[in-house]
XYZ file of C-alpha atoms in Angstrom:
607
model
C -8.168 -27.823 -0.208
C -4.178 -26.529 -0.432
C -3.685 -23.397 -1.844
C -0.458 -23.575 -3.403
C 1.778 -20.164 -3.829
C 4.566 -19.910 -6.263
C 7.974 -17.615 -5.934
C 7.901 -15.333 -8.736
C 9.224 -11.375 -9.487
C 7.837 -8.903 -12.154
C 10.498 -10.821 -15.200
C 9.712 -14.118 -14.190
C 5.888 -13.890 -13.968
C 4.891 -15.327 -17.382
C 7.897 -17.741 -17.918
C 7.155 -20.826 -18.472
C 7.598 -22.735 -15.114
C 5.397 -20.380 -13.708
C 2.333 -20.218 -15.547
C 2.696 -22.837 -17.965
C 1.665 -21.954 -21.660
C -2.235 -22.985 -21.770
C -2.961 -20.498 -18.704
C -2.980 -17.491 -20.867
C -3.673 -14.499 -18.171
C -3.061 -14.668 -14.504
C -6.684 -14.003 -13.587
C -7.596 -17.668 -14.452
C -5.014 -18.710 -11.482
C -7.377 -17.794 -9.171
C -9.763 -20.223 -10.167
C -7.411 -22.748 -9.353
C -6.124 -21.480 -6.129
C -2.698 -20.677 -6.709
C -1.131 -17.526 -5.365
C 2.016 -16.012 -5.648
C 5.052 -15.042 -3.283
C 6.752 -11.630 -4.699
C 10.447 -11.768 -4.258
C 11.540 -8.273 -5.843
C 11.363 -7.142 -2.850
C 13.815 -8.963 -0.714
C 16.371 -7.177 -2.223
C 17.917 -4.048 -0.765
C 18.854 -2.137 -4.126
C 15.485 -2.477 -5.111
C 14.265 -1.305 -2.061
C 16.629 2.017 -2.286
C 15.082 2.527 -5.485
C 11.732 4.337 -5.199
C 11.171 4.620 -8.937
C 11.761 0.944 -9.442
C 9.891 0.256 -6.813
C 6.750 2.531 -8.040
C 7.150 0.499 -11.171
C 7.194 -2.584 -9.648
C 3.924 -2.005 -7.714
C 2.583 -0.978 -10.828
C 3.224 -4.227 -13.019
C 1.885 -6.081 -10.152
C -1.539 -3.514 -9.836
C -1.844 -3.847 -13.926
C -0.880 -7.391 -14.090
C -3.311 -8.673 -11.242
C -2.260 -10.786 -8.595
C -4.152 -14.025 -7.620
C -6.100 -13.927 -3.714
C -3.952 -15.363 -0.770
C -0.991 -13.644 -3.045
C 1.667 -12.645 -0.337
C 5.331 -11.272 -0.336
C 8.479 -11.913 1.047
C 9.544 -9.255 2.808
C 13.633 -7.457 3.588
C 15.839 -10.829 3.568
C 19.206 -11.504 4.806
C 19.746 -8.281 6.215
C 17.096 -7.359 9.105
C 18.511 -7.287 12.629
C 16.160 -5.997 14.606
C 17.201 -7.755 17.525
C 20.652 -5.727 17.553
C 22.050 -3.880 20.405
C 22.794 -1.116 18.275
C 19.601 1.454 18.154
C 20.381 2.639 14.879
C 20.337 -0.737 13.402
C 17.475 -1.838 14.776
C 15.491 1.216 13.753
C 16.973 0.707 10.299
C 15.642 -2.264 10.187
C 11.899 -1.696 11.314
C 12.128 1.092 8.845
C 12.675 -1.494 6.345
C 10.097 -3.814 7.520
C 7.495 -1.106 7.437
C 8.422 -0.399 3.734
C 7.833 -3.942 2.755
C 4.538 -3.788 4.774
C 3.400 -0.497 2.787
C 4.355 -2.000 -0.499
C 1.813 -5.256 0.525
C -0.769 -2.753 1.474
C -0.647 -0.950 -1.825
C -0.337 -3.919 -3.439
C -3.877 -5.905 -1.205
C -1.090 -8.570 -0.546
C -2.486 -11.080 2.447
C 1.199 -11.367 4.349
C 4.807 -10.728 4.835
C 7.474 -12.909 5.394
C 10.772 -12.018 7.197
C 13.360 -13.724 9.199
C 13.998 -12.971 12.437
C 17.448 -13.665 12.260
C 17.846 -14.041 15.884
C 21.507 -14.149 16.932
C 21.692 -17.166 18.333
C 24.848 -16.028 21.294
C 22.308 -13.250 22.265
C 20.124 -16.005 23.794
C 23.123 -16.252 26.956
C 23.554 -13.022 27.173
C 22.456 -11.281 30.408
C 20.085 -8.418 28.620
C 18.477 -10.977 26.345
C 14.983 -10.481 28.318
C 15.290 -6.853 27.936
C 16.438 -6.908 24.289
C 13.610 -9.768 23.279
C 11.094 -7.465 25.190
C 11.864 -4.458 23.631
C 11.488 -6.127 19.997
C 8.681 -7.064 20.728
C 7.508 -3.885 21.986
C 8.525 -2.428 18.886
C 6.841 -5.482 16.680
C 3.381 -4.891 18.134
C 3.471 -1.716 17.609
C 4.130 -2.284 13.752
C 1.255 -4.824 14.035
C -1.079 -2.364 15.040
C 0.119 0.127 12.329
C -0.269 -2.628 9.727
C -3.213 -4.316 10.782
C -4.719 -5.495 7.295
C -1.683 -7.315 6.644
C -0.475 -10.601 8.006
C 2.934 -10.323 9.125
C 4.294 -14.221 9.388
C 8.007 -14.898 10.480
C 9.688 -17.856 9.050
C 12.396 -19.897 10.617
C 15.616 -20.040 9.309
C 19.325 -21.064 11.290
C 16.964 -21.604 14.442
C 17.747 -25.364 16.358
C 14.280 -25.514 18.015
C 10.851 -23.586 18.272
C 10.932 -22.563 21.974
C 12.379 -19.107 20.444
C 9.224 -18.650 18.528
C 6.860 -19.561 21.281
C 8.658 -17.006 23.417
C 8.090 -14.276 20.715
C 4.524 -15.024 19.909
C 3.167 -15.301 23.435
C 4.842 -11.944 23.911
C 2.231 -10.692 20.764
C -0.360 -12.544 22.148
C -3.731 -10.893 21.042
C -2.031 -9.425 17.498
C -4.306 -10.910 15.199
C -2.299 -10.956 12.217
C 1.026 -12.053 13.428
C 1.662 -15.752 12.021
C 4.453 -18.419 11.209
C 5.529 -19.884 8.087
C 7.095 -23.378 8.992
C 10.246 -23.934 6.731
C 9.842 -27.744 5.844
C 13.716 -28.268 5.330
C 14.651 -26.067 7.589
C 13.135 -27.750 10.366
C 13.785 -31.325 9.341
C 17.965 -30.299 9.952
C 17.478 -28.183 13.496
C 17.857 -29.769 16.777
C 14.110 -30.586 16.542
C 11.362 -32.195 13.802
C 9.044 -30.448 11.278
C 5.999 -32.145 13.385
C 7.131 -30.730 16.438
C 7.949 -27.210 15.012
C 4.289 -27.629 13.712
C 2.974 -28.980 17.060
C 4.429 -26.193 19.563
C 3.492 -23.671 17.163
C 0.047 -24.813 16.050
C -1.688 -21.608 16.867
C -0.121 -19.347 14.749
C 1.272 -21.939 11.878
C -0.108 -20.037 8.599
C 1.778 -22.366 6.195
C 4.395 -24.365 4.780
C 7.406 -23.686 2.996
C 8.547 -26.650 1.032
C 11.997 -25.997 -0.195
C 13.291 -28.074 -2.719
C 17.432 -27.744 -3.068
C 17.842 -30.969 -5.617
C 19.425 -32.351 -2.230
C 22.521 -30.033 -3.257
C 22.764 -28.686 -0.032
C 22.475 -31.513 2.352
C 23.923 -34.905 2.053
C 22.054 -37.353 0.151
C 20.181 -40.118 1.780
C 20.274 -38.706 5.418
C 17.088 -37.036 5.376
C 14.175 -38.561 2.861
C 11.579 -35.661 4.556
C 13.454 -33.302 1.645
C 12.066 -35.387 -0.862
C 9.283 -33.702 -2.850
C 5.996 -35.933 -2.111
C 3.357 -33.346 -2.705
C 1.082 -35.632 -1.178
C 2.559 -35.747 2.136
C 3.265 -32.118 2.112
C -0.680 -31.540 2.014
C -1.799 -33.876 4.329
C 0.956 -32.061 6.493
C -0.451 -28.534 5.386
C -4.056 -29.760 5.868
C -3.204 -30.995 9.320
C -0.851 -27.994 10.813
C -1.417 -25.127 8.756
C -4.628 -22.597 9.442
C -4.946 -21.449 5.450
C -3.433 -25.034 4.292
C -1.135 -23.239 2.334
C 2.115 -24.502 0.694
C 5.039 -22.036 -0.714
C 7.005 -23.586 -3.281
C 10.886 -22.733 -2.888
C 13.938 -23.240 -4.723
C 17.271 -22.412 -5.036
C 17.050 -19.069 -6.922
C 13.990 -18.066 -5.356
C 11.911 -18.036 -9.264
C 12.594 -21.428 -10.390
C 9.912 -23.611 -9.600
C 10.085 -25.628 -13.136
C 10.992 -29.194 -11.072
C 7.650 -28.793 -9.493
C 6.112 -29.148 -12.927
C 6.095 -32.605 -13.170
C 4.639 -33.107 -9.357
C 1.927 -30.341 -10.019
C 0.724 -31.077 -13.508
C -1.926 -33.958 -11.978
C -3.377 -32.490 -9.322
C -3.033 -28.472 -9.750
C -2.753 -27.144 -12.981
C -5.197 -28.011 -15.809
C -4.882 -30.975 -18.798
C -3.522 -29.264 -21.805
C -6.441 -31.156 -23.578
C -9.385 -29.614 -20.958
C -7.861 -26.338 -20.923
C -9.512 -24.156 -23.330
C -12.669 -25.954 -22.487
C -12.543 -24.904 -18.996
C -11.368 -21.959 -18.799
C -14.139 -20.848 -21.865
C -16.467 -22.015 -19.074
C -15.055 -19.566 -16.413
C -15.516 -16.685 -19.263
C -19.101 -17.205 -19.433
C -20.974 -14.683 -17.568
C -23.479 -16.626 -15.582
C -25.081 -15.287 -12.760
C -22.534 -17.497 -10.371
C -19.497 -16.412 -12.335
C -20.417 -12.827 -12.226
C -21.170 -13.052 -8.355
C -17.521 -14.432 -7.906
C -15.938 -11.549 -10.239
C -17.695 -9.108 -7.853
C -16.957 -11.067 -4.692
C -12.641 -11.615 -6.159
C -12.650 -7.648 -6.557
C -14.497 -6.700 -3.133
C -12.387 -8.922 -1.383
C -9.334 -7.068 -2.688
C -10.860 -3.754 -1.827
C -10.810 -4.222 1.778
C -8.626 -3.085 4.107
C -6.584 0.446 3.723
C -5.684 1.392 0.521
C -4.314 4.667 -1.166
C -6.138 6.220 -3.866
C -4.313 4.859 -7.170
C -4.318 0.961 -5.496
C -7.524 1.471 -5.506
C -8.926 3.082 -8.430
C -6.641 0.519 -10.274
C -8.706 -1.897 -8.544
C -11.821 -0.624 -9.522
C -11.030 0.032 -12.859
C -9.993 -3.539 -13.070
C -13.154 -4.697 -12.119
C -15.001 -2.473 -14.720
C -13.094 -3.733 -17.447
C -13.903 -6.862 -16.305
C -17.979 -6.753 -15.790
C -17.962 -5.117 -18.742
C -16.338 -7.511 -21.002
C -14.154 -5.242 -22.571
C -10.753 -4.809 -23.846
C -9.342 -1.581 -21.700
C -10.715 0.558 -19.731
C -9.722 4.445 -18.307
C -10.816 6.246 -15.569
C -11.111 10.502 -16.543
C -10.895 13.218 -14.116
C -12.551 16.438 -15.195
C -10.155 19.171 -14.234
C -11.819 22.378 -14.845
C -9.522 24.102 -13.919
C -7.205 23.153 -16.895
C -10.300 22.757 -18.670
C -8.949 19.542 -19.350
C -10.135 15.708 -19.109
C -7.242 13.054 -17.961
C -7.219 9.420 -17.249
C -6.206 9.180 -13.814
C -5.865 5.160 -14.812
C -6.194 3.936 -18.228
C -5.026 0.259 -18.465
C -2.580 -1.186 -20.984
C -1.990 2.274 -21.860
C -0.111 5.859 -21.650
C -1.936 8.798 -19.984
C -4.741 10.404 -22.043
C -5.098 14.335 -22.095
C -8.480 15.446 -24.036
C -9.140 19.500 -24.284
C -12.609 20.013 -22.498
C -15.536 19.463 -24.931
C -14.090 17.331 -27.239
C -14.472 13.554 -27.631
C -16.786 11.190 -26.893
C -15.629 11.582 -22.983
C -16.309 15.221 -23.312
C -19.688 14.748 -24.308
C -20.443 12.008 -22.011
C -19.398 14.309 -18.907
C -20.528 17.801 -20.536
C -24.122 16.374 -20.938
C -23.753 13.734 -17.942
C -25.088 11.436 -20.550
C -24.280 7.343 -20.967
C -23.002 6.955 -24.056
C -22.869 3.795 -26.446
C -20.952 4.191 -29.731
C -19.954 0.338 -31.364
C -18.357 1.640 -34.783
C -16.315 4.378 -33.247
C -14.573 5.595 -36.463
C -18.273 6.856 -38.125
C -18.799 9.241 -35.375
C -17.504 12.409 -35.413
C -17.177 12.711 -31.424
C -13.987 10.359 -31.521
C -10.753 11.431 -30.255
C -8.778 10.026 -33.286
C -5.322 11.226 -32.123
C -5.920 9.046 -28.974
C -5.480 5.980 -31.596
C -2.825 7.825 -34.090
C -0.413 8.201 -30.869
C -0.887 4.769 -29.413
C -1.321 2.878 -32.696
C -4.316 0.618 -31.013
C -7.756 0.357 -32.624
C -10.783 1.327 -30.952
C -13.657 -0.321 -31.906
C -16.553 -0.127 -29.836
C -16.719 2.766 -26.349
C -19.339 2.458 -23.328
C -18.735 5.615 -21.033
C -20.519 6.282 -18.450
C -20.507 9.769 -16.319
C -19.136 9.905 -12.872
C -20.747 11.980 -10.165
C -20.257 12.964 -6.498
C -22.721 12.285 -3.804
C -24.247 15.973 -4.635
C -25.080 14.700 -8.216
C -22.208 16.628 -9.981
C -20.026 15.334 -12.722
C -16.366 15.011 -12.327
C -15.292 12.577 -14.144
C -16.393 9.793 -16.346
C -15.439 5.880 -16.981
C -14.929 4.596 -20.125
C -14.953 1.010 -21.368
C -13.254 -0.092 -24.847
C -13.666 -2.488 -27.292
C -16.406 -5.443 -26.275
C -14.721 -8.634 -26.259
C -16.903 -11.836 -26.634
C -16.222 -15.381 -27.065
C -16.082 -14.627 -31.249
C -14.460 -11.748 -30.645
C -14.869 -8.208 -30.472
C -18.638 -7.669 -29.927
C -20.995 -4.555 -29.454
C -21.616 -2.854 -26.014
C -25.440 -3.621 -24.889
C -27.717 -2.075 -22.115
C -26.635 -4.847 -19.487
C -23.234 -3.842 -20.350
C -24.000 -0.510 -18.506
C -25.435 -1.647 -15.855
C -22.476 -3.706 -15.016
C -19.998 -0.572 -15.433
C -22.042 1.535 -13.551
C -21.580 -0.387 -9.948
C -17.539 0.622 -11.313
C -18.329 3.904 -11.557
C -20.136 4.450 -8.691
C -17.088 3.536 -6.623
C -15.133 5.416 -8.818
C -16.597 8.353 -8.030
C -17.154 8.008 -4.485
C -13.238 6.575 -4.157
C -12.714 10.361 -5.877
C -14.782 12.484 -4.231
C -13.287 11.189 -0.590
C -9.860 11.677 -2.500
C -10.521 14.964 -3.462
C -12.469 16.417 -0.007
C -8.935 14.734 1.355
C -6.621 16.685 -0.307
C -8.459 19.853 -0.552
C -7.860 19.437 3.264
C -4.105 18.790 3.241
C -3.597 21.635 -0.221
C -3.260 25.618 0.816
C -6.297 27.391 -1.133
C -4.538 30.314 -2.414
C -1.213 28.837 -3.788
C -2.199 25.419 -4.209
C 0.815 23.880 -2.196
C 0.870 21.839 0.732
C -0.849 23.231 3.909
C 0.978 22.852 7.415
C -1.312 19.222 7.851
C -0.243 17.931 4.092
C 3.501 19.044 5.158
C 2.965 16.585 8.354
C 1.393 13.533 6.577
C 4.518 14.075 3.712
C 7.177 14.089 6.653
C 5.175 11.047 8.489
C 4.948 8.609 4.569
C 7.793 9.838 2.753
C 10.409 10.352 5.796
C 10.025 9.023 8.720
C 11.656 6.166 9.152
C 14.551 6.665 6.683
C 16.505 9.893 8.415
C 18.583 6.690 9.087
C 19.657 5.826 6.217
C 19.382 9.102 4.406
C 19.685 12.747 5.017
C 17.470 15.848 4.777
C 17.569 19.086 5.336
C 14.833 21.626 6.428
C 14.812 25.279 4.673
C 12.232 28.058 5.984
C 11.450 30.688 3.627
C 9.410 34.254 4.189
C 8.733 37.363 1.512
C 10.165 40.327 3.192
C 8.796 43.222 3.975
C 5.397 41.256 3.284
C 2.889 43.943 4.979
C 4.531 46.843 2.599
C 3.755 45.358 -0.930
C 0.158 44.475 0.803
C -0.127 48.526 2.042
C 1.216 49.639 -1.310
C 0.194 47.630 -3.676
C -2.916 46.041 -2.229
C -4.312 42.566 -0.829
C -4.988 41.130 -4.309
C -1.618 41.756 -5.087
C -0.016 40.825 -2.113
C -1.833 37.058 -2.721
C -0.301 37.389 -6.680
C 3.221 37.305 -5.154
C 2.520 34.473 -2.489
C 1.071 32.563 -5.311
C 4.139 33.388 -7.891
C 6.485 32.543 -5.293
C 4.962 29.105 -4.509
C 5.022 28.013 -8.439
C 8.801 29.531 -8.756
C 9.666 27.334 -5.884
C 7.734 24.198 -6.640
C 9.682 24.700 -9.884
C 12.989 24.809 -8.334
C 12.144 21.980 -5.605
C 10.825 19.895 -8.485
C 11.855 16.080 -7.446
C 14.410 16.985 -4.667
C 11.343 17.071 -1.422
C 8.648 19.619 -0.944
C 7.605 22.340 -0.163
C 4.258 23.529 1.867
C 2.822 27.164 2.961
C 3.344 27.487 6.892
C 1.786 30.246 7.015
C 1.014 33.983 6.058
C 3.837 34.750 3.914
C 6.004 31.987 4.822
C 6.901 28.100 3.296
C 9.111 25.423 4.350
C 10.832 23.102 2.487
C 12.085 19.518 2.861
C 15.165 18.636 0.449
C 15.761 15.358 0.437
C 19.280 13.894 0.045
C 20.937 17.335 0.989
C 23.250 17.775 3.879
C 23.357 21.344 5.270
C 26.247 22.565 2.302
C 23.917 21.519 -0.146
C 20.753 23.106 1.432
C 22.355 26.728 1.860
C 23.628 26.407 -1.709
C 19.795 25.712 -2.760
C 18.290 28.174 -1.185
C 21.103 30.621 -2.203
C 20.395 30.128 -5.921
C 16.646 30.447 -5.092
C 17.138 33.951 -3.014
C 19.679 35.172 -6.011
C 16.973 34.680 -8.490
C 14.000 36.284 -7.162
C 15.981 39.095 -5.972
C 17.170 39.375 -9.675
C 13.603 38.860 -11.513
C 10.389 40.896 -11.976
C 7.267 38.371 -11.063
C 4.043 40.389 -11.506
C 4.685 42.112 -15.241
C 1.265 44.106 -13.817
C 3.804 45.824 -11.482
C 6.481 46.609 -13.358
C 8.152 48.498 -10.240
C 7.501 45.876 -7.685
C 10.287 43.657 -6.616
C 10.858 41.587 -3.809
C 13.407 39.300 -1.999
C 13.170 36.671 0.601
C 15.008 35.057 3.158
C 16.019 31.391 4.637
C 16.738 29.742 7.763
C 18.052 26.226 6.981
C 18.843 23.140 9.011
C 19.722 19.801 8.221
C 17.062 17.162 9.864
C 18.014 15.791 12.864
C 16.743 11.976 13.094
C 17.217 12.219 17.340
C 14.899 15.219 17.545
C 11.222 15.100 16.559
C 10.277 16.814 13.329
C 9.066 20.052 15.561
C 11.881 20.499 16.977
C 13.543 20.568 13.473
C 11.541 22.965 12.388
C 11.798 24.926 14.839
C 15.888 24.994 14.522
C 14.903 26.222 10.671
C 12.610 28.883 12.304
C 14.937 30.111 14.738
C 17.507 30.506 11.646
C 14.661 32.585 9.477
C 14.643 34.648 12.567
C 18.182 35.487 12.439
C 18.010 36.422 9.254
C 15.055 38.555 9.513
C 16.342 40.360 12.349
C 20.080 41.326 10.547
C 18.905 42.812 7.114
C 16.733 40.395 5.183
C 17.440 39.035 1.770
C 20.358 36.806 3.145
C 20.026 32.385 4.251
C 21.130 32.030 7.912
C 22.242 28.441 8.626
């Protein structure tokens, strides 16, 4: 059967053209086998833009995206087959954004252009240069290996290019081609024989439909959109038999309407019918939900991809409404969703609720007429203006049977309406929570691992993994400085004053500096009485200027009001990151400046 997968961004994703009106929730695509190419993230501005790119991700997490979904990856731009280093790395750096956005996102591939300069192919060094790529390729292969990584052709006249590159990645596994229909029928060659030479790796077809605008009329029928002979075609030369729908402005796939309507989307008429039929839990259709969300799970995944996922999946065993994952942080002596779909973030002070008594008494707790029991957090439904009618929680606990956390189910939908949460209905939510917990637990045992105990910063291994996701990869394109910061005269306040004491003022001068650092980079405990700090953004002006304010105002303020007398200053070294020198040896230009100003007086930034 041909899987069909339709262009679409974030604002296009429920216009009409791309899921028609009687396919109310993009869930139900799945049971007909469309997916859907992402194109928000072809663009560079969005790219440069991590919020809008965090929200981006998000819509799509919330949303849900259809299985075989997949993404097209940094367009025009990429040129990793330049002779200029810097370019090149700039653009693997941006191919190995795209590739963590499909990972967070349980995408199956990534589509980029090669954009092979086509002089560089008579150019003496063009073995070394195609070599090197490749090199370089693999390596992001290996580093992305749960997601296909297909490269489409574009301006190139024949395949030979592309048979050169893949037998060069020969054992990659998930390295594949997307054959550009169009494309191929006006290069030097024929779609069948782009097909034919690269039948091993041809993942599927991209049939781009331009209205004939952009090639003249009646030279070339193959442009004609016959969905039947594109899926004979796709059946024949494609591995998943898997057609992309393209158009002009990348979201518009309304002309296909008329060419889909008979044999992919539903009869208006059959519609509600059908899809009714897919609601119905039967054993089957309950095996599939199970089997749709597993399938999505594997693979690497950070935490919030997947509790999202799992959370998901509860709501949807559970027949419910919305759902929210809590976090007991007794610390805080606080509950929190960590995920709580189709809504804000939920704060409940410990005890109170219906959460708080399902987690302080580790109790599963079914309450259908919510508003009669005394337990409910009202304020919950005053802030958000949504009505809660029916709650299933359900404790969640760590492999050594202890409660932190708890996952809560709202509102029991049924095929009348809104129903009443019943003992099957906990069963159901409790493989959810189960995960939940586990996905948690691993969390938490993680970043207890990478978190300083005393101050509750980074440690010197969370410092390393921030550096290696955050920036790596990107000194190219933006700057960063390095700041190393130590208490002075450390060992005094801890003879004076005392150990506990001495641990006070590490611990007040990690919060005042997590304060100041806020947004800009982080900041992590090397060591003893000494942190670094990355700023991100900041040349070296802006770095000194930072940690001059910061120096200035713990000289000037009184931390510990226990110790009225005790005062203390620090000191900096600071160095702007180097992208040609490895991150030790960038910190260890910052150390070398600490050192300096250690050794001529203290309180002062050396630079």
């Amino acid at each position: 059967m041909v899987r069909y997968i339709l262009s679409v961004t974030t604002d296009t994703l429920k216009e009409k053209g791309t899921v028609p009106d009687h396919v109310d929730h993009v869930d139900h695509l799945d049971h007909l086998d469309v997916a859907y190419e992402l194109t928000d993230f072809t663009d560079s501005r969005v790219l440069d833009n991590k919020e809008l790119v965090r929200q981006k991700v998000r819509q799509y997490l919330q949303q849900g995206l259809p299985a075989g979904s997949v993404m097209m990856g940094a367009f025009e731009d990429l040129s990793i087959f330049s002779r200029d280093e810097k370019i090149r790395s700039i653009s693997f750096g941006r191919m190995r954004q795209c590739l963590k956005i499909a990972q967070k996102l349980s995408l199956e591939s990534v589509l980029f252009y090669l954009n092979f300069p086509l002089y560089l192919e008579n150019s003496p060094d063009y073995s070394e240069i195609r070599d090197r790529v490749c090199i370089q390729l693999r390596s992001l292969l290996d580093e992305f290996a749960q997601v296909n990584v297909c490269f489409e052709n574009r301006a190139e006249p024949e395949p030979r290019f592309f048979v050169e590159i893949f037998n060069l990645l020969e054992g990659c596994k998930n390295v594949g081609f997307c054959l550009n229909y169009s494309r191929a029928a006006l290069s030097c060659s024929t779609p069948e024989k782009w097909a034919e030479s690269l039948s091993a790796y041809c993942r599927c077809l991209r049939v781009f439909d331009s209205h004939l605008q952009e090639v003249v009329t009646g030279q070339d029928d193959n442009l004609e959109v016959k969905f039947s002979k594109y899926q004979s075609f796709a059946e024949k030369y494609c591995s998943t038999g898997s057609i992309l729908l393209g158009s002009p402005n990348f979201t518009d796939t309304s002309f296909f309407e008329e060419e889909i309507e008979e044999t992919l989307w539903l009869d208006e008429t059959d519609s509600k019918e059908t899809l009714a039929a897919v609601s119905v839990d039967s054993p089957e259709t309950l095996l599939e939900k199970i089997f749709f969300y597993m399938n999505r799970l594997v693979g690497d995944k950070d935490f919030l991809s997947t509790i999202l996922l799992l959370t998901d999946m509860g709501r949807t065993l559970a027949g419910s409404d919305r759902a929210s994952f809590w976090y007991w942080d007794k610390k805080k002596k606080q509950y929190w969703t960590i995920v709580a779909l189709e809504c804000d973030r939920i704060v409940v002070e410990e005890g109170f609720g219906i959460i708080g008594a399902s987690i302080q008494n580790n109790e599963v707790l079914i309450v259908n007429d919510v508003y009669s029991d005394n337990r409910f957090y009202m304020k919950a439904d005053v802030d958000s203006g949504y009505t809660s009618r029916s709650i299933l929680c359900i404790p969640v606990i760590d492999s050594k049977g202890n409660v932190i956390g708890a996952f809560q189910a709202v509102n029991k939908l049924t095929d009348e309406g809104y129903g009443k949460f019943e003992e099957q209905d906990v069963r159901r939510l409790a493989m959810a929570a189960a995960y939940c917990g586990r996905t948690l637990e691993a969390y938490l045992l993680y970043q207890e691992a990478m978190i300083d105990a005393l101050t509750g910063v980074k440690n010197r291994r969370g410092f390393w993994e921030y550096y290696a996701e955050e920036l790596e990869g990107q000194l190219n394109v933006y700057c960063a400085s390095i700041l190393m910061c130590d208490v002075d005269y450390f060992k005094t306040i801890n003879d004076t004053y005392g150990h506990a004491c001495g641990d006070q003022v590490l611990v007040a001068v990690s919060e005042f500096l997590e304060q100041m650092v806020a947004d800009k980079g982080v900041i992590a405990r090397w060591g003893g009485e000494e942190f670094v700090i990355i700023l991100k953004e900041h040349h070296i002006h802006e770095a000194v200027s930072f940690a001059e304010e910061v120096r200035t105002k713990i000289e000037e303020t009184a931390f510990l009001p226990e110790y009225p007398l005790l005062k203390f200053t620090v000191s900096f070294g600071v160095a702007e990151i180097a992208s040609s020198l490895s991150i030790e040896k960038n910190v260890d230009i910052a150390d070398k400046k600490l050192y300096e100003a250690k050794t001529n007086g203290r309180n002062q930034v050396r630079f």
